[in-house]
């Protein structure tokens, strides 16, 4: 099912809101069946399948498979959570092939997320978004889907149905191929609907992008808008298409690209989907309903063509990733240019802001700046454009142009560029995940080819194993030989990233390799205690008001908690972490006091007559104190086994990084201190590109305490 199919399906499934869940079944083929009762429609059978066939729709009772035998644990869990629950509705996530089904019950609410792409998955979430259970545990660099972890949707793709004409034209112009391929890949329409849009717009599919003009883009954009209008209105005319007696496609409305095929109309898209998949499964068995033995030997699939197709997709995805990397690097370079030319940029912004406060129009400001440029005033010469409708000023710095928000300062404008770089890198992470999915599909095709050819040796699997072995040996960078590498002088450092569950909190690993996590705000403080504090962890806090909840972890969130005898060095580092990221640092103190307690001493219940604010907790019983703990942190660049910025107590950071900078409370604001550290790292590493990607100022800032800082020389 395509993203457009899912958009149409969601429109129809809304009519079943209010239906009550009777029972849940799970079949071996990763087929989930929810049996519901609806006042208007009677028995409702909702099918969700995430195996090789990926689908979701309401089915006719006669098309539903018999109930399986003993229910697996996943089905039992669903029955416990959903029995008697009300179906609230379903939403499509962005323009992705992901559906989120909502259910409400008096005691608990449940969401079921169906991932109808790649390997497919079904995740069951509680009301907080935490994964209760999933058909498949996923641990990728960009996201994790595992019990106990917060569910994170993949990075969203561009939605071609609501993109503006300006953005549409820009994305089309970024391509170096033809129109139909650009629509399919860059605009995420997929092959069939990309061809359909071309047909409806009267545009030649193979028209090269350099030969397309704005009128072509306008016609294509209008054709997409008409499809969007039909999807929003729910005015469908569903069709199931056939060829040689077999079903070949199902669509919510007739397509010009399928007009040469015989088709059958249906009253609803759900009914069409049900008929299509029922016949698809039945025809795929090859015997028909009569059970005859005259089945024709199936033709050998064109494996080579499918392999070539998947390889082309991977090439396109790799090209997209390169583009994202370049875009993110360009945004960061613009931010750095603002800081490098701080005085000039500040003069431009201050001049414009003062003029606006005095009541000057934007046109008058532009004229004044133009006159200043004629008199060789540097700040005026740097201005290329003044846009009053957007409230922006575009300046040229070196060979780059930077659009500035004229109402903000240099730091805010630079931060906006850093945030844009992070957003683009998020798209890169999504593309990397898509590549992994495509590679898995490619390997699946090769495996089917090997099975078909029934050979004893399997070069595809051998290659895959060799690739896996190479990855494993490449990750094993903790040996003595690697420790001798002079990372600072290397001209090129390979980037190896990770995406662990705790990285959204403050965190570090102690010198004895225990994980310590802390809250960044009151919400995270609450979350850490309620969700992530296990029986054998240790709870740290400062004597001063306004410190993070700090947990020294004895185990991970989904691991059994066992008693641990924490070394003294680890306890002292956890205490220093608690002090460094507290109000002690913000107030400029050189040291502070912290205490440690067991989890069962931490309570959300206040003493009689007292009140606990959000993120606050009552501590009862004896405490272990750590006095005069220095306010010091180190921020360093780790090059093995992964490449990343890390920060925390100096004794825990020094031996894990290629280089580090130590800081103490000082006069420089957090963002300025981050830029100072970034410049220091750039001077130390020969690979400047590596520093920009792995240790940019915005990434460094995440590890700096709140308040002023300065580097310890």
Tab-separated table of C-alpha atoms in Angstrom, residues 191-585:
chain	number	residue	atom	x	y	z
A	191	UNK	CA	6.449	5.161	-9.295
A	192	UNK	CA	2.744	4.663	-10.048
A	193	UNK	CA	1.478	8.012	-8.747
A	194	UNK	CA	4.456	9.870	-10.222
A	195	UNK	CA	3.415	8.547	-13.635
A	196	UNK	CA	-0.229	9.364	-12.884
A	197	UNK	CA	0.613	12.976	-12.000
A	198	UNK	CA	2.540	13.341	-15.272
A	199	UNK	CA	-0.404	11.950	-17.226
A	200	UNK	CA	-2.926	14.226	-15.503
A	201	UNK	CA	-0.685	17.253	-15.981
A	202	UNK	CA	0.017	16.431	-19.649
A	203	UNK	CA	3.771	16.422	-18.999
A	204	UNK	CA	6.146	14.046	-20.738
A	205	UNK	CA	7.461	11.607	-18.123
A	206	UNK	CA	10.986	11.491	-19.519
A	207	UNK	CA	11.319	15.273	-19.723
A	208	UNK	CA	14.726	16.179	-18.291
A	209	UNK	CA	14.681	18.533	-15.301
A	210	UNK	CA	16.931	21.119	-17.026
A	211	UNK	CA	14.309	21.306	-19.809
A	212	UNK	CA	11.390	21.844	-17.429
A	213	UNK	CA	10.231	25.380	-16.636
A	214	UNK	CA	7.905	26.987	-14.112
A	215	UNK	CA	4.815	26.307	-16.240
A	216	UNK	CA	5.617	22.578	-16.183
A	217	UNK	CA	6.061	22.663	-12.407
A	218	UNK	CA	2.804	24.581	-12.027
A	219	UNK	CA	0.892	21.976	-14.055
A	220	UNK	CA	2.410	19.133	-12.031
A	221	UNK	CA	1.716	20.927	-8.743
A	222	UNK	CA	-1.911	21.523	-9.760
A	223	UNK	CA	-2.334	17.834	-10.681
A	224	UNK	CA	-1.081	16.839	-7.224
A	225	UNK	CA	-3.422	19.385	-5.631
A	226	UNK	CA	-6.413	17.817	-7.439
A	227	UNK	CA	-5.465	14.392	-6.092
A	228	UNK	CA	-5.167	15.901	-2.610
A	229	UNK	CA	-8.623	17.496	-2.907
A	230	UNK	CA	-10.129	14.136	-3.799
A	231	UNK	CA	-8.430	12.424	-0.876
A	232	UNK	CA	-9.627	15.108	1.552
A	233	UNK	CA	-13.212	15.018	0.309
A	234	UNK	CA	-13.466	11.241	0.499
A	235	UNK	CA	-15.096	11.135	-2.943
A	236	UNK	CA	-13.583	7.843	-4.035
A	237	UNK	CA	-14.390	5.496	-6.882
A	238	UNK	CA	-12.295	2.491	-5.821
A	239	UNK	CA	-11.059	0.061	-8.455
A	240	UNK	CA	-9.488	-3.384	-8.452
A	241	UNK	CA	-7.524	-3.949	-11.662
A	242	UNK	CA	-6.984	-7.329	-13.317
A	243	UNK	CA	-4.674	-8.776	-15.927
A	244	UNK	CA	-5.001	-12.311	-17.318
A	245	UNK	CA	-7.545	-13.132	-14.630
A	246	UNK	CA	-5.319	-12.071	-11.720
A	247	UNK	CA	-5.579	-8.952	-9.596
A	248	UNK	CA	-2.689	-6.557	-10.221
A	249	UNK	CA	-3.617	-3.339	-8.397
A	250	UNK	CA	-6.157	-1.560	-6.216
A	251	UNK	CA	-6.628	2.238	-6.108
A	252	UNK	CA	-9.042	4.627	-4.343
A	253	UNK	CA	-10.025	6.183	-7.682
A	254	UNK	CA	-9.516	5.330	-11.375
A	255	UNK	CA	-6.035	6.030	-12.728
A	256	UNK	CA	-5.143	7.055	-16.240
A	257	UNK	CA	-2.110	4.779	-15.932
A	258	UNK	CA	-4.420	1.768	-15.519
A	259	UNK	CA	-7.118	2.634	-18.049
A	260	UNK	CA	-5.980	-0.126	-20.435
A	261	UNK	CA	-6.714	-2.813	-17.813
A	262	UNK	CA	-10.127	-4.280	-16.942
A	263	UNK	CA	-11.322	-3.179	-13.511
A	264	UNK	CA	-14.123	-3.702	-11.008
A	265	UNK	CA	-15.666	-0.872	-9.008
A	266	UNK	CA	-16.506	-1.015	-5.264
A	267	UNK	CA	-18.617	1.029	-2.884
A	268	UNK	CA	-15.711	1.689	-0.519
A	269	UNK	CA	-11.940	1.609	-0.645
A	270	UNK	CA	-11.963	-0.817	2.298
A	271	UNK	CA	-14.087	-3.251	0.286
A	272	UNK	CA	-11.768	-2.885	-2.700
A	273	UNK	CA	-8.701	-3.512	-0.547
A	274	UNK	CA	-10.324	-6.540	1.044
A	275	UNK	CA	-11.210	-8.043	-2.354
A	276	UNK	CA	-7.778	-7.312	-3.771
A	277	UNK	CA	-5.794	-8.870	-0.907
A	278	UNK	CA	-8.185	-11.825	-0.562
A	279	UNK	CA	-7.819	-12.640	-4.249
A	280	UNK	CA	-4.101	-11.858	-4.171
A	281	UNK	CA	-3.570	-14.454	-1.433
A	282	UNK	CA	-5.864	-16.958	-3.124
A	283	UNK	CA	-4.408	-16.529	-6.621
A	284	UNK	CA	-0.919	-16.679	-5.162
A	285	UNK	CA	-1.591	-20.252	-3.959
A	286	UNK	CA	-1.854	-21.273	-7.605
A	287	UNK	CA	-4.626	-23.875	-7.158
A	288	UNK	CA	-7.811	-21.850	-7.379
A	289	UNK	CA	-10.996	-22.692	-5.513
A	290	UNK	CA	-11.653	-25.904	-7.463
A	291	UNK	CA	-8.549	-27.574	-6.053
A	292	UNK	CA	-7.561	-28.791	-9.532
A	293	UNK	CA	-4.161	-30.255	-10.288
A	294	UNK	CA	-3.590	-28.571	-13.608
A	295	UNK	CA	-1.688	-25.623	-12.209
A	296	UNK	CA	0.790	-24.110	-14.636
A	297	UNK	CA	4.430	-24.094	-13.567
A	298	UNK	CA	5.102	-20.520	-12.507
A	299	UNK	CA	7.519	-18.456	-14.542
A	300	UNK	CA	10.872	-17.708	-13.017
A	301	UNK	CA	10.751	-14.153	-11.613
A	302	UNK	CA	13.112	-11.611	-13.125
A	303	UNK	CA	15.411	-11.488	-10.105
A	304	UNK	CA	18.136	-9.570	-11.926
A	305	UNK	CA	15.737	-6.757	-12.828
A	306	UNK	CA	14.531	-6.539	-9.214
A	307	UNK	CA	18.107	-6.536	-7.918
A	308	UNK	CA	19.041	-3.789	-10.383
A	309	UNK	CA	15.992	-1.793	-9.252
A	310	UNK	CA	16.944	-2.043	-5.567
A	311	UNK	CA	20.533	-1.070	-6.383
A	312	UNK	CA	19.293	2.017	-8.270
A	313	UNK	CA	17.191	2.976	-5.262
A	314	UNK	CA	20.223	2.627	-2.979
A	315	UNK	CA	22.269	4.839	-5.317
A	316	UNK	CA	19.540	7.490	-5.249
A	317	UNK	CA	19.339	7.294	-1.449
A	318	UNK	CA	23.121	7.586	-1.114
A	319	UNK	CA	23.029	10.624	-3.388
A	320	UNK	CA	20.303	12.140	-1.203
A	321	UNK	CA	22.426	11.575	1.916
A	322	UNK	CA	25.373	13.331	0.293
A	323	UNK	CA	23.067	16.229	-0.490
A	324	UNK	CA	21.840	16.391	3.120
A	325	UNK	CA	25.426	16.370	4.385
A	326	UNK	CA	26.336	19.230	2.073
A	327	UNK	CA	23.240	21.229	3.054
A	328	UNK	CA	23.869	20.708	6.791
A	329	UNK	CA	27.535	21.669	6.399
A	330	UNK	CA	26.526	24.789	4.471
A	331	UNK	CA	24.112	25.875	7.222
A	332	UNK	CA	26.786	25.374	9.896
A	333	UNK	CA	29.338	27.289	7.840
A	334	UNK	CA	26.862	30.189	7.579
A	335	UNK	CA	26.396	30.141	11.365
A	336	UNK	CA	30.165	30.177	11.846
A	337	UNK	CA	30.460	33.084	9.434
A	338	UNK	CA	28.068	35.085	11.613
A	339	UNK	CA	30.313	34.572	14.626
A	340	UNK	CA	33.477	35.169	12.581
A	341	UNK	CA	32.026	38.524	11.417
A	342	UNK	CA	30.183	39.241	14.652
A	343	UNK	CA	30.777	42.999	14.794
A	344	UNK	CA	29.783	43.598	11.179
A	345	UNK	CA	26.619	41.469	11.428
A	346	UNK	CA	25.673	43.080	14.730
A	347	UNK	CA	26.080	46.538	13.161
A	348	UNK	CA	23.773	45.596	10.256
A	349	UNK	CA	21.088	44.231	12.587
A	350	UNK	CA	21.366	47.109	15.062
A	351	UNK	CA	21.094	49.648	12.233
A	352	UNK	CA	17.936	48.034	10.851
A	353	UNK	CA	16.349	47.610	14.297
A	354	UNK	CA	17.053	51.233	15.249
A	355	UNK	CA	15.598	52.450	11.974
A	356	UNK	CA	12.417	50.439	12.504
A	357	UNK	CA	12.082	51.794	16.051
A	358	UNK	CA	12.311	55.305	14.599
A	359	UNK	CA	9.434	54.511	12.240
A	360	UNK	CA	11.368	54.187	8.961
A	361	UNK	CA	9.772	52.024	6.277
A	362	UNK	CA	11.566	49.006	4.885
A	363	UNK	CA	12.001	50.788	1.547
A	364	UNK	CA	13.591	53.739	3.297
A	365	UNK	CA	15.935	51.406	5.173
A	366	UNK	CA	16.948	49.731	1.900
A	367	UNK	CA	17.645	53.136	0.315
A	368	UNK	CA	19.706	54.236	3.332
A	369	UNK	CA	21.791	51.097	3.200
A	370	UNK	CA	22.322	51.499	-0.547
A	371	UNK	CA	23.570	55.060	0.035
A	372	UNK	CA	25.876	53.754	2.750
A	373	UNK	CA	27.291	51.172	0.362
A	374	UNK	CA	28.098	53.934	-2.130
A	375	UNK	CA	30.065	55.661	0.644
A	376	UNK	CA	32.011	52.402	1.209
A	377	UNK	CA	30.559	51.708	4.661
A	378	UNK	CA	31.437	47.993	5.228
A	379	UNK	CA	28.192	47.044	7.015
A	380	UNK	CA	26.088	48.610	4.251
A	381	UNK	CA	28.218	47.041	1.524
A	382	UNK	CA	27.547	43.600	2.983
A	383	UNK	CA	23.766	43.958	2.576
A	384	UNK	CA	22.408	42.379	-0.596
A	385	UNK	CA	18.669	42.550	0.007
A	386	UNK	CA	16.077	43.925	2.420
A	387	UNK	CA	12.713	42.129	2.426
A	388	UNK	CA	10.108	44.014	4.412
A	389	UNK	CA	7.379	41.430	3.773
A	390	UNK	CA	9.444	38.803	5.596
A	391	UNK	CA	11.325	41.136	7.944
A	392	UNK	CA	14.679	39.833	6.733
A	393	UNK	CA	18.018	41.221	5.626
A	394	UNK	CA	20.299	39.197	3.343
A	395	UNK	CA	24.022	39.814	3.670
A	396	UNK	CA	27.082	38.468	1.899
A	397	UNK	CA	29.952	37.157	4.005
A	398	UNK	CA	32.936	35.860	2.043
A	399	UNK	CA	31.371	33.794	-0.769
A	400	UNK	CA	28.148	32.947	1.079
A	401	UNK	CA	24.838	34.762	1.456
A	402	UNK	CA	22.985	34.600	4.775
A	403	UNK	CA	19.376	35.590	5.343
A	404	UNK	CA	18.930	37.206	8.774
A	405	UNK	CA	15.857	37.769	10.898
A	406	UNK	CA	16.128	41.540	11.277
A	407	UNK	CA	14.293	41.514	14.619
A	408	UNK	CA	16.798	39.187	16.324
A	409	UNK	CA	20.437	39.318	17.338
A	410	UNK	CA	23.498	37.547	15.974
A	411	UNK	CA	23.229	34.635	18.435
A	412	UNK	CA	19.572	33.935	17.637
A	413	UNK	CA	20.244	34.003	13.899
A	414	UNK	CA	23.230	31.694	14.294
A	415	UNK	CA	21.218	29.325	16.472
A	416	UNK	CA	18.485	29.211	13.814
A	417	UNK	CA	21.066	28.088	11.258
A	418	UNK	CA	22.415	25.446	13.636
A	419	UNK	CA	18.879	24.171	14.226
A	420	UNK	CA	18.290	24.003	10.481
A	421	UNK	CA	21.491	21.972	10.139
A	422	UNK	CA	20.217	19.567	12.795
A	423	UNK	CA	16.858	19.302	11.022
A	424	UNK	CA	18.597	18.432	7.761
A	425	UNK	CA	20.736	15.873	9.557
A	426	UNK	CA	17.513	14.357	10.871
A	427	UNK	CA	16.454	13.860	7.251
A	428	UNK	CA	19.838	12.285	6.619
A	429	UNK	CA	19.192	9.832	9.468
A	430	UNK	CA	15.854	8.937	7.894
A	431	UNK	CA	17.542	8.386	4.539
A	432	UNK	CA	20.169	6.185	6.183
A	433	UNK	CA	17.411	4.131	7.763
A	434	UNK	CA	15.713	3.856	4.378
A	435	UNK	CA	18.972	2.612	2.862
A	436	UNK	CA	19.200	-0.099	5.504
A	437	UNK	CA	15.641	-1.120	4.708
A	438	UNK	CA	16.371	-1.185	0.960
A	439	UNK	CA	19.504	-3.223	1.530
A	440	UNK	CA	17.474	-5.716	3.520
A	441	UNK	CA	14.980	-5.920	0.666
A	442	UNK	CA	17.862	-6.415	-1.765
A	443	UNK	CA	19.232	-9.270	0.314
A	444	UNK	CA	15.734	-10.780	0.508
A	445	UNK	CA	15.544	-10.778	-3.315
A	446	UNK	CA	18.936	-12.446	-3.518
A	447	UNK	CA	17.851	-15.069	-1.006
A	448	UNK	CA	14.695	-15.802	-3.023
A	449	UNK	CA	16.838	-16.062	-6.137
A	450	UNK	CA	19.118	-18.548	-4.393
A	451	UNK	CA	16.157	-20.613	-3.186
A	452	UNK	CA	14.672	-20.628	-6.690
A	453	UNK	CA	17.886	-21.783	-8.256
A	454	UNK	CA	18.217	-24.385	-5.461
A	455	UNK	CA	21.983	-24.183	-5.379
A	456	UNK	CA	23.995	-25.404	-2.443
A	457	UNK	CA	26.283	-22.409	-2.323
A	458	UNK	CA	24.855	-18.965	-1.742
A	459	UNK	CA	27.233	-16.206	-2.815
A	460	UNK	CA	24.735	-13.514	-1.828
A	461	UNK	CA	24.604	-14.787	1.748
A	462	UNK	CA	28.360	-15.247	1.757
A	463	UNK	CA	28.775	-11.641	0.685
A	464	UNK	CA	26.306	-10.519	3.320
A	465	UNK	CA	28.170	-12.472	5.985
A	466	UNK	CA	31.450	-11.018	4.783
A	467	UNK	CA	29.927	-7.549	4.952
A	468	UNK	CA	28.612	-8.211	8.451
A	469	UNK	CA	31.967	-9.562	9.539
A	470	UNK	CA	33.677	-6.489	8.183
A	471	UNK	CA	31.305	-4.254	10.079
A	472	UNK	CA	31.921	-6.144	13.281
A	473	UNK	CA	35.667	-6.037	12.950
A	474	UNK	CA	35.457	-2.365	12.040
A	475	UNK	CA	33.503	-1.659	15.199
A	476	UNK	CA	36.089	-3.423	17.354
A	477	UNK	CA	38.237	-0.365	17.809
A	478	UNK	CA	38.894	-0.677	21.506
A	479	UNK	CA	42.193	-2.622	21.274
A	480	UNK	CA	45.675	-1.461	22.066
A	481	UNK	CA	46.548	-0.886	18.411
A	482	UNK	CA	43.688	1.583	17.967
A	483	UNK	CA	44.610	3.470	21.118
A	484	UNK	CA	47.902	4.353	19.484
A	485	UNK	CA	46.173	6.123	16.594
A	486	UNK	CA	46.957	9.830	16.430
A	487	UNK	CA	43.431	10.972	15.666
A	488	UNK	CA	44.323	14.660	15.733
A	489	UNK	CA	46.757	14.421	12.828
A	490	UNK	CA	44.692	12.075	10.653
A	491	UNK	CA	43.577	13.749	7.446
A	492	UNK	CA	40.339	11.767	7.356
A	493	UNK	CA	38.466	10.235	10.303
A	494	UNK	CA	35.624	7.765	9.584
A	495	UNK	CA	32.340	8.724	11.216
A	496	UNK	CA	30.595	6.001	13.227
A	497	UNK	CA	27.490	7.169	15.059
A	498	UNK	CA	25.035	5.654	17.517
A	499	UNK	CA	21.569	6.531	18.786
A	500	UNK	CA	21.126	5.294	22.354
A	501	UNK	CA	17.948	5.687	24.403
A	502	UNK	CA	19.560	7.902	27.053
A	503	UNK	CA	21.024	10.548	24.712
A	504	UNK	CA	18.051	12.903	25.073
A	505	UNK	CA	18.960	13.293	28.764
A	506	UNK	CA	22.209	14.630	30.181
A	507	UNK	CA	24.527	11.639	30.415
A	508	UNK	CA	28.054	10.293	30.712
A	509	UNK	CA	29.776	7.001	31.464
A	510	UNK	CA	31.946	6.831	34.557
A	511	UNK	CA	35.584	5.794	34.445
A	512	UNK	CA	34.320	2.338	35.515
A	513	UNK	CA	31.822	2.350	32.590
A	514	UNK	CA	28.602	2.824	34.563
A	515	UNK	CA	25.915	4.980	32.932
A	516	UNK	CA	24.846	8.200	34.687
A	517	UNK	CA	21.834	10.158	33.429
A	518	UNK	CA	20.357	13.473	34.552
A	519	UNK	CA	17.296	15.532	33.758
A	520	UNK	CA	17.469	18.663	31.619
A	521	UNK	CA	14.232	20.075	33.051
A	522	UNK	CA	11.401	19.317	35.488
A	523	UNK	CA	9.609	17.054	32.998
A	524	UNK	CA	12.702	14.908	32.512
A	525	UNK	CA	13.303	14.798	36.283
A	526	UNK	CA	9.817	13.349	36.709
A	527	UNK	CA	10.344	10.914	33.853
A	528	UNK	CA	13.672	9.639	35.175
A	529	UNK	CA	12.255	8.787	38.585
A	530	UNK	CA	8.964	7.335	37.369
A	531	UNK	CA	10.227	5.341	34.386
A	532	UNK	CA	13.956	4.795	34.557
A	533	UNK	CA	14.876	4.475	38.246
A	534	UNK	CA	15.364	0.811	39.153
A	535	UNK	CA	15.657	-0.770	42.586
A	536	UNK	CA	19.455	-1.017	42.636
A	537	UNK	CA	20.281	2.367	41.072
A	538	UNK	CA	21.538	5.320	43.102
A	539	UNK	CA	19.774	8.702	43.266
A	540	UNK	CA	21.965	11.841	43.482
A	541	UNK	CA	21.001	15.462	44.062
A	542	UNK	CA	22.656	18.658	45.232
A	543	UNK	CA	22.092	20.465	48.487
A	544	UNK	CA	21.461	23.607	46.449
A	545	UNK	CA	17.971	24.079	45.036
A	546	UNK	CA	17.698	23.731	41.272
A	547	UNK	CA	19.693	20.670	40.363
A	548	UNK	CA	18.992	17.785	38.021
A	549	UNK	CA	17.752	14.401	39.163
A	550	UNK	CA	20.852	12.258	38.656
A	551	UNK	CA	20.676	8.467	38.418
A	552	UNK	CA	23.649	6.133	38.588
A	553	UNK	CA	22.308	3.141	36.669
A	554	UNK	CA	22.849	-0.429	37.757
A	555	UNK	CA	21.079	-1.728	34.626
A	556	UNK	CA	19.351	-0.657	31.425
A	557	UNK	CA	15.577	0.030	31.251
A	558	UNK	CA	14.719	-3.427	29.873
A	559	UNK	CA	17.397	-5.372	31.762
A	560	UNK	CA	16.964	-7.198	35.096
A	561	UNK	CA	18.128	-5.041	38.002
A	562	UNK	CA	20.789	-6.691	40.161
A	563	UNK	CA	22.636	-5.362	43.242
A	564	UNK	CA	25.853	-3.552	42.317
A	565	UNK	CA	28.809	-2.565	44.488
A	566	UNK	CA	29.668	0.747	42.838
A	567	UNK	CA	33.359	1.795	43.082
A	568	UNK	CA	34.146	4.975	45.015
A	569	UNK	CA	35.453	6.691	41.871
A	570	UNK	CA	32.108	6.117	40.141
A	571	UNK	CA	30.150	7.522	43.101
A	572	UNK	CA	32.364	10.618	43.231
A	573	UNK	CA	31.968	11.216	39.476
A	574	UNK	CA	28.186	10.912	39.722
A	575	UNK	CA	28.196	13.460	42.564
A	576	UNK	CA	30.373	15.831	40.530
A	577	UNK	CA	27.987	15.482	37.591
A	578	UNK	CA	25.028	16.408	39.839
A	579	UNK	CA	26.856	19.470	41.176
A	580	UNK	CA	28.221	20.678	37.819
A	581	UNK	CA	24.823	20.801	36.113
A	582	UNK	CA	23.031	22.418	39.062
A	583	UNK	CA	22.454	25.989	40.176
A	584	UNK	CA	25.903	25.858	41.851
A	585	UNK	CA	27.430	26.346	38.403
